[in-house]
């Protein structure tokens, strides 16, 4: 394997199950549900691992989000990220010996459904079914939906193929990241987005609930995955919400809106989009897992508003990490470029994600009542590891009493 400088790639999941993934779009419009599902699967010879970035438009969206010229970015992204695969088998058959607890995952600003595969695949390898939502609130760097072709177009029938497979009578529509307009106040936009994002997470859970009940679902994307195999496979009394950055705020908003989520994990949450008045209405346990370099006093102060004497609210900080230590980018760049682009911290990225994942699993076991061995990592919830800080490294200014 060589040392970590030369070996780039998303680390394989460590749990006992092989991991499959498939894409699901129900209702072709922008109001529908779109997510990548990760699940325990059968070991299979045939299945391929999908490309980390599904098609060119996502790279265009990332370029726009990062304010790089698209044609310039094509060369950079192809060079840096063109050959990477996700550590899961596309459309592999579902297989689990027991009912799977469920996690809904929400991505950060400028991300999309595939960029957190190291986290989602790890959870699936440990027996979870994970739906990584692609948000349609214009906070993803790119996403797509379909509109109906005009009748004149439909008659022709031989439409040009786009880079992702479009059903026959539908036209693919791309939606890119919307930057703040000149002079626009940020809070109203972000608050509106976080509410839509929470609704999209709840909708994903509703769709999984239908699938679990054996309702016939029509996946617009026509993948070979057999959705009927998921009937009665999910333990919907054991459901959690998780997200990174804007997705961390989304997790908190979703906990407030939907009591079916029994707990939440917020990775380096960006608290700005949330209304303060929702904090007292969140009744479920929350675990804040922070990076060392991203947080600041105002943001931590808002996390602290969620502290409770009766509901478990935990916070740890992973030493040597940056905000981008949670998405997959951190594994795919060498040290020099990684540090230059703030995609890598001082800590080995595999160690950082491993600590985050194990702490998450311990927290989920505790609050979903799982009968697994994840409690072996309970100490991590309290920051008891040389690479962890209990609470935060940010100094909160105490007013003189």
Coordinates of C-alpha atoms in Angstrom, one line a residue:
X1 CA 0.0 0.0 0.0
X2 CA 2.9 2.4 0.5
X3 CA 2.7 5.3 2.9
X4 CA -0.2 7.7 3.1
X5 CA 1.5 10.3 0.9
X6 CA 1.4 8.0 -2.1
X7 CA -1.7 5.9 -1.4
X8 CA -4.7 8.0 -2.2
X9 CA -8.3 6.7 -2.2
X10 CA -11.4 6.6 0.0
X11 CA -10.7 4.1 2.7
X12 CA -12.7 0.9 2.6
X13 CA -15.4 0.3 5.3
X14 CA -14.2 -1.6 8.4
X15 CA -17.5 -3.4 9.5
X16 CA -18.5 -7.0 8.9
X17 CA -20.9 -6.3 6.0
X18 CA -20.0 -5.7 2.3
X19 CA -21.5 -2.4 1.2
X20 CA -23.8 -1.7 -1.7
X21 CA -25.1 1.6 -3.0
X22 CA -27.8 2.7 -5.4
X23 CA -29.5 6.0 -6.4
X24 CA -33.1 6.7 -5.8
X25 CA -35.3 9.5 -7.3
X26 CA -39.0 9.4 -6.6
X27 CA -41.1 12.0 -8.4
X28 CA -39.0 13.4 -11.2
X29 CA -39.5 17.0 -10.2
X30 CA -37.4 19.2 -8.0
X31 CA -39.9 18.6 -5.2
X32 CA -39.2 14.8 -5.2
X33 CA -36.8 12.8 -3.1
X34 CA -33.3 12.1 -4.4
X35 CA -30.7 10.2 -2.4
X36 CA -28.0 7.6 -2.6
X37 CA -28.7 4.6 -0.5
X38 CA -25.9 2.7 1.2
X39 CA -26.8 -0.8 2.6
X40 CA -25.3 -4.1 3.7
X41 CA -25.1 -6.2 0.5
X42 CA -24.2 -9.7 -0.7
X43 CA -20.6 -10.2 -1.7
X44 CA -20.6 -10.2 -5.4
X45 CA -18.2 -10.7 -8.3
X46 CA -20.1 -8.8 -10.9
X47 CA -20.8 -5.5 -9.1
X48 CA -18.7 -2.4 -10.0
X49 CA -17.7 0.4 -7.7
X50 CA -19.1 3.7 -9.0
X51 CA -17.2 6.8 -9.9
X52 CA -16.8 9.1 -6.9
X53 CA -18.2 12.0 -8.9
X54 CA -21.1 10.7 -11.1
X55 CA -20.7 13.0 -14.1
X56 CA -19.1 16.1 -15.6
X57 CA -21.9 18.5 -14.5
X58 CA -21.0 17.9 -10.8
X59 CA -17.4 19.0 -11.5
X60 CA -18.8 22.1 -13.3
X61 CA -20.9 22.8 -10.2
X62 CA -17.9 22.4 -7.9
X63 CA -15.9 24.8 -10.1
X64 CA -18.6 27.4 -9.9
X65 CA -18.9 27.0 -6.2
X66 CA -15.1 27.3 -5.8
X67 CA -15.1 30.2 -8.2
X68 CA -12.7 28.5 -10.7
X69 CA -13.1 28.8 -14.4
X70 CA -15.0 25.6 -15.7
X71 CA -12.6 24.8 -18.5
X72 CA -9.6 25.3 -16.3
X73 CA -11.2 23.2 -13.6
X74 CA -11.8 20.3 -16.0
X75 CA -8.1 19.7 -16.2
X76 CA -7.5 20.1 -12.5
X77 CA -10.4 17.9 -11.4
X78 CA -9.6 15.2 -14.0
X79 CA -6.0 15.1 -12.8
X80 CA -6.9 15.2 -9.1
X81 CA -10.2 13.2 -8.8
X82 CA -11.0 11.6 -12.2
X83 CA -10.2 8.0 -11.3
X84 CA -11.5 7.6 -7.8
X85 CA -14.2 5.2 -6.9
X86 CA -16.6 4.9 -3.9
X87 CA -16.0 2.0 -1.5
X88 CA -19.4 0.4 -2.3
X89 CA -20.8 -1.9 -5.0
X90 CA -23.3 -0.2 -7.3
X91 CA -26.7 -1.9 -7.3
X92 CA -25.4 -5.0 -5.5
X93 CA -28.2 -7.2 -4.0
X94 CA -29.3 -6.2 -0.5
X95 CA -28.5 -8.7 2.3
X96 CA -28.9 -8.4 6.0
X97 CA -29.5 -11.0 8.7
X98 CA -31.4 -8.6 10.9
X99 CA -33.5 -5.4 10.6
X100 CA -31.3 -2.4 9.9
X101 CA -31.5 0.9 11.8
X102 CA -31.7 3.9 9.5
X103 CA -29.6 7.1 9.2
X104 CA -30.5 10.0 6.9
X105 CA -27.4 12.0 6.0
X106 CA -27.3 15.7 4.9
X107 CA -24.4 17.1 2.9
X108 CA -22.7 20.5 3.4
X109 CA -22.8 23.7 1.3
X110 CA -21.5 23.1 -2.2
X111 CA -21.5 19.3 -1.8
X112 CA -23.8 16.6 -3.2
X113 CA -24.9 13.1 -2.4
X114 CA -21.7 11.2 -3.1
X115 CA -19.1 13.2 -1.3
X116 CA -19.4 11.6 2.1
X117 CA -19.0 8.0 1.0
X118 CA -16.3 7.1 3.7
X119 CA -18.8 7.9 6.5
X120 CA -21.9 6.4 4.8
X121 CA -20.2 3.2 3.7
X122 CA -18.8 2.7 7.2
X123 CA -22.2 2.9 8.7
X124 CA -23.6 0.5 6.1
X125 CA -20.8 -2.0 6.8
X126 CA -21.9 -1.9 10.5
X127 CA -25.5 -2.8 9.6
X128 CA -27.2 0.5 8.9
X129 CA -29.2 1.6 5.9
X130 CA -28.1 5.1 5.1
X131 CA -29.8 7.6 2.7
X132 CA -27.5 10.4 1.7
X133 CA -29.9 13.1 0.5
X134 CA -29.0 15.4 -2.5
X135 CA -30.6 18.7 -1.6
X136 CA -32.6 20.8 -4.1
X137 CA -32.4 24.1 -2.2
X138 CA -29.6 25.4 -4.4
X139 CA -27.0 24.7 -1.7
X140 CA -25.6 21.7 -3.6
X141 CA -22.9 22.6 -6.1
X142 CA -25.0 20.7 -8.6
X143 CA -28.0 18.4 -8.7
X144 CA -30.6 17.5 -11.3
X145 CA -34.3 16.6 -11.7
X146 CA -36.5 16.1 -14.8
X147 CA -39.2 18.0 -16.5
X148 CA -41.7 16.5 -19.0
X149 CA -40.8 16.9 -22.6
X150 CA -43.2 18.9 -24.8
X151 CA -45.5 16.7 -26.8
X152 CA -43.7 17.6 -30.0
X153 CA -40.4 16.3 -28.6
X154 CA -41.9 13.1 -27.3
X155 CA -43.1 12.0 -30.7
X156 CA -39.5 12.0 -32.0
X157 CA -38.5 9.6 -29.2
X158 CA -34.8 9.7 -30.0
X159 CA -33.6 12.4 -27.7
X160 CA -29.8 13.0 -27.3
X161 CA -28.5 11.1 -24.3
X162 CA -27.3 13.1 -21.3
X163 CA -24.5 12.1 -19.0
X164 CA -26.8 10.6 -16.4
X165 CA -29.6 8.3 -17.8
X166 CA -32.8 10.2 -18.5
X167 CA -36.1 8.3 -18.8
X168 CA -37.7 8.4 -22.2
X169 CA -40.3 11.1 -21.9
X170 CA -38.4 13.3 -19.5
X171 CA -35.8 16.1 -19.9
X172 CA -32.9 16.4 -17.5
X173 CA -32.7 19.8 -15.8
X174 CA -29.6 20.8 -13.9
X175 CA -29.7 23.0 -10.8
X176 CA -26.5 24.7 -9.7
X177 CA -25.4 26.4 -6.5
X178 CA -26.9 29.8 -5.9
X179 CA -24.4 32.3 -4.6
X180 CA -25.5 35.2 -2.4
X181 CA -26.5 38.2 -4.6
X182 CA -24.8 41.5 -4.1
X183 CA -26.2 43.3 -1.1
X184 CA -28.4 40.3 -0.2
X185 CA -28.7 39.4 3.5
X186 CA -27.6 35.9 4.2
X187 CA -29.8 34.8 7.0
X188 CA -33.2 34.8 5.2
X189 CA -31.8 32.6 2.4
X190 CA -30.0 30.2 4.7
X191 CA -32.9 29.9 7.0
X192 CA -35.3 29.2 4.1
X193 CA -32.8 26.6 2.8
X194 CA -32.3 24.8 6.1
X195 CA -36.1 24.4 6.5
X196 CA -36.3 22.9 2.9
X197 CA -33.3 20.7 3.6
X198 CA -34.9 19.3 6.8
X199 CA -38.1 18.7 4.8
X200 CA -36.1 16.8 2.2
X201 CA -34.5 14.6 5.0
X202 CA -38.0 13.9 6.4
X203 CA -39.3 13.1 2.9
X204 CA -36.4 10.6 2.4
X205 CA -37.4 8.9 5.7
X206 CA -41.0 8.8 4.4
X207 CA -40.0 7.2 1.2
X208 CA -37.9 4.5 3.1
X209 CA -41.0 3.9 5.3
X210 CA -43.1 3.3 2.2
X211 CA -40.4 1.0 0.7
X212 CA -40.2 -0.9 4.1
X213 CA -44.0 -1.3 4.1
X214 CA -43.8 -3.0 0.6
X215 CA -45.4 -0.1 -1.3
X216 CA -44.6 -0.3 -5.0
X217 CA -42.2 2.6 -5.7
X218 CA -41.2 3.9 -9.0
X219 CA -37.5 4.9 -9.2
X220 CA -37.3 7.5 -12.0
X221 CA -33.7 6.5 -12.5
X222 CA -34.5 2.9 -13.6
X223 CA -31.5 1.3 -11.8
X224 CA -31.2 -2.5 -11.7
X225 CA -31.5 -2.6 -7.9
X226 CA -34.6 -4.5 -6.7
X227 CA -36.4 -2.3 -4.2
X228 CA -38.8 -5.0 -3.2
X229 CA -35.8 -6.8 -1.4
X230 CA -35.9 -3.9 1.2
X231 CA -39.5 -4.7 2.3
X232 CA -39.5 -5.2 6.1
X233 CA -35.7 -4.8 6.2
X234 CA -35.6 -1.5 8.3
X235 CA -35.9 -0.9 12.0
X236 CA -37.8 2.4 11.7
X237 CA -38.1 2.8 15.5
X238 CA -34.3 3.2 15.3
X239 CA -33.7 6.2 13.1
X240 CA -31.1 9.0 13.3
X241 CA -30.2 12.1 11.4
X242 CA -26.6 13.1 10.6
X243 CA -25.0 15.8 8.6
X244 CA -21.9 18.0 8.0
X245 CA -21.6 21.8 8.2
X246 CA -24.9 23.1 6.7
X247 CA -26.0 19.4 7.0
X248 CA -25.3 19.6 10.8
X249 CA -27.7 22.6 11.0
X250 CA -30.1 20.6 8.9
X251 CA -29.9 17.7 11.3
X252 CA -30.9 20.0 14.2
X253 CA -33.8 21.5 12.2
X254 CA -35.0 18.0 11.3
X255 CA -34.9 16.8 14.9
X256 CA -37.1 19.8 15.8
X257 CA -39.6 19.0 12.9
X258 CA -39.6 15.2 13.1
X259 CA -39.8 13.2 16.4
X260 CA -39.2 9.9 14.5
X261 CA -35.5 10.9 14.5
X262 CA -34.4 9.5 17.8
X263 CA -31.0 11.4 17.9
X264 CA -28.7 13.4 15.7
X265 CA -25.0 13.7 14.9
X266 CA -23.7 17.1 13.7
X267 CA -20.3 17.1 12.1
X268 CA -18.7 20.5 12.4
X269 CA -22.2 22.1 12.3
X270 CA -22.6 25.6 10.9
X271 CA -25.2 27.0 13.3
X272 CA -25.9 30.3 11.5
X273 CA -29.0 29.1 9.4
X274 CA -31.0 28.2 12.5
X275 CA -33.6 30.2 14.4
X276 CA -32.7 30.4 18.1
X277 CA -36.3 29.7 19.0
X278 CA -36.1 26.1 17.7
X279 CA -33.4 25.2 20.3
X280 CA -35.7 24.6 23.3
X281 CA -38.0 22.5 21.0
X282 CA -35.3 19.9 20.2
X283 CA -35.9 17.0 22.6
X284 CA -33.6 14.4 21.2
X285 CA -29.9 13.7 22.1
X286 CA -27.3 15.4 19.9
X287 CA -23.6 14.7 19.4
X288 CA -21.5 17.6 18.1
X289 CA -18.2 16.3 16.5
X290 CA -16.1 19.3 15.6
X291 CA -12.8 20.0 13.8
X292 CA -10.1 21.9 15.5
X293 CA -9.7 24.6 12.9
X294 CA -13.2 25.6 11.8
X295 CA -15.1 26.6 14.9
X296 CA -15.4 30.0 16.5
X297 CA -16.9 31.4 19.7
X298 CA -20.3 32.5 18.3
X299 CA -20.9 29.2 16.6
X300 CA -20.0 27.2 19.7
X301 CA -22.1 29.5 21.8
X302 CA -25.1 28.6 19.7
X303 CA -24.3 24.8 20.1
X304 CA -24.2 25.5 23.8
X305 CA -27.7 26.9 23.7
X306 CA -28.7 23.3 23.1
X307 CA -27.1 22.1 26.3
X308 CA -29.7 20.4 28.5
X309 CA -29.7 19.0 32.1
X310 CA -32.0 16.2 31.0
X311 CA -31.3 15.4 27.3
X312 CA -27.8 14.2 26.4
X313 CA -25.9 16.8 24.4
X314 CA -22.3 15.8 23.8
X315 CA -19.4 17.6 22.1
X316 CA -15.9 16.5 21.1
X317 CA -13.2 18.1 18.9
X318 CA -10.8 16.0 16.8
X319 CA -7.2 17.4 17.1
X320 CA -5.4 18.4 13.9
X321 CA -8.6 18.5 11.7
X322 CA -10.0 21.1 9.4
X323 CA -13.6 21.6 8.2
X324 CA -13.0 19.4 5.1
X325 CA -11.7 16.5 7.2
X326 CA -15.2 15.0 7.0
X327 CA -16.0 14.8 3.3
X328 CA -14.0 12.4 1.0
X329 CA -11.9 15.1 -0.5
X330 CA -9.5 14.8 2.4
X331 CA -8.4 11.2 1.2
X332 CA -8.0 12.2 -2.4
X333 CA -5.3 14.8 -2.4
X334 CA -1.6 14.5 -1.5
X335 CA -0.3 16.4 1.5
X336 CA 0.8 19.5 -0.4
X337 CA -2.3 20.2 -2.4
X338 CA -4.5 19.0 0.5
X339 CA -3.1 21.5 2.9
X340 CA -3.0 24.3 0.2
X341 CA -6.7 23.8 -0.5
X342 CA -7.5 23.3 3.2
X343 CA -8.8 19.8 2.5
X344 CA -6.3 18.2 4.9
X345 CA -5.4 18.9 8.5
X346 CA -2.3 17.9 10.5
X347 CA -3.8 14.5 11.5
X348 CA -3.8 11.4 9.2
X349 CA -7.2 11.8 7.6
X350 CA -8.0 8.0 8.0
X351 CA -7.4 8.3 11.7
X352 CA -9.6 11.3 12.0
X353 CA -12.6 9.8 10.1
X354 CA -12.1 6.5 12.1
X355 CA -12.4 8.4 15.4
X356 CA -15.4 10.3 14.1
X357 CA -17.1 7.1 12.9
X358 CA -16.4 5.1 16.0
X359 CA -17.7 7.9 18.3
X360 CA -20.8 8.2 16.1
X361 CA -21.4 4.4 16.3
X362 CA -21.1 4.4 20.1
X363 CA -23.5 7.4 20.3
X364 CA -26.0 5.7 17.9
X365 CA -25.9 2.5 19.9
X366 CA -26.5 4.4 23.1
X367 CA -29.5 6.4 21.9
X368 CA -31.1 3.9 19.4
X369 CA -30.8 1.1 21.9
X370 CA -28.7 -1.2 19.5
X371 CA -27.5 -4.5 20.6
X372 CA -24.1 -4.3 18.9
X373 CA -20.5 -3.9 20.2
X374 CA -20.2 -0.2 19.4
X375 CA -20.2 0.6 23.2
X376 CA -16.5 -0.5 23.1
X377 CA -16.0 3.1 21.8
X378 CA -18.1 4.8 24.5
X379 CA -15.0 6.7 25.9
X380 CA -14.7 8.6 22.6
X381 CA -18.1 10.2 23.2
X382 CA -16.5 11.9 26.2
X383 CA -13.4 12.8 24.2
X384 CA -11.1 10.3 26.0
X385 CA -8.4 9.8 23.4
X386 CA -5.1 11.5 22.8
X387 CA -6.4 12.8 19.5
X388 CA -9.7 14.2 21.0
X389 CA -10.6 17.2 23.1
X390 CA -13.6 16.9 25.3
X391 CA -15.9 19.8 24.4
X392 CA -14.2 22.4 22.4
X393 CA -10.8 24.1 21.8
X394 CA -12.5 27.4 21.3
X395 CA -12.3 29.9 24.2
X396 CA -15.7 31.2 25.0
X397 CA -15.5 34.7 26.5
X398 CA -17.1 34.6 29.9
X399 CA -18.5 37.9 31.1
X400 CA -17.2 39.0 34.5
X401 CA -19.7 38.0 37.2

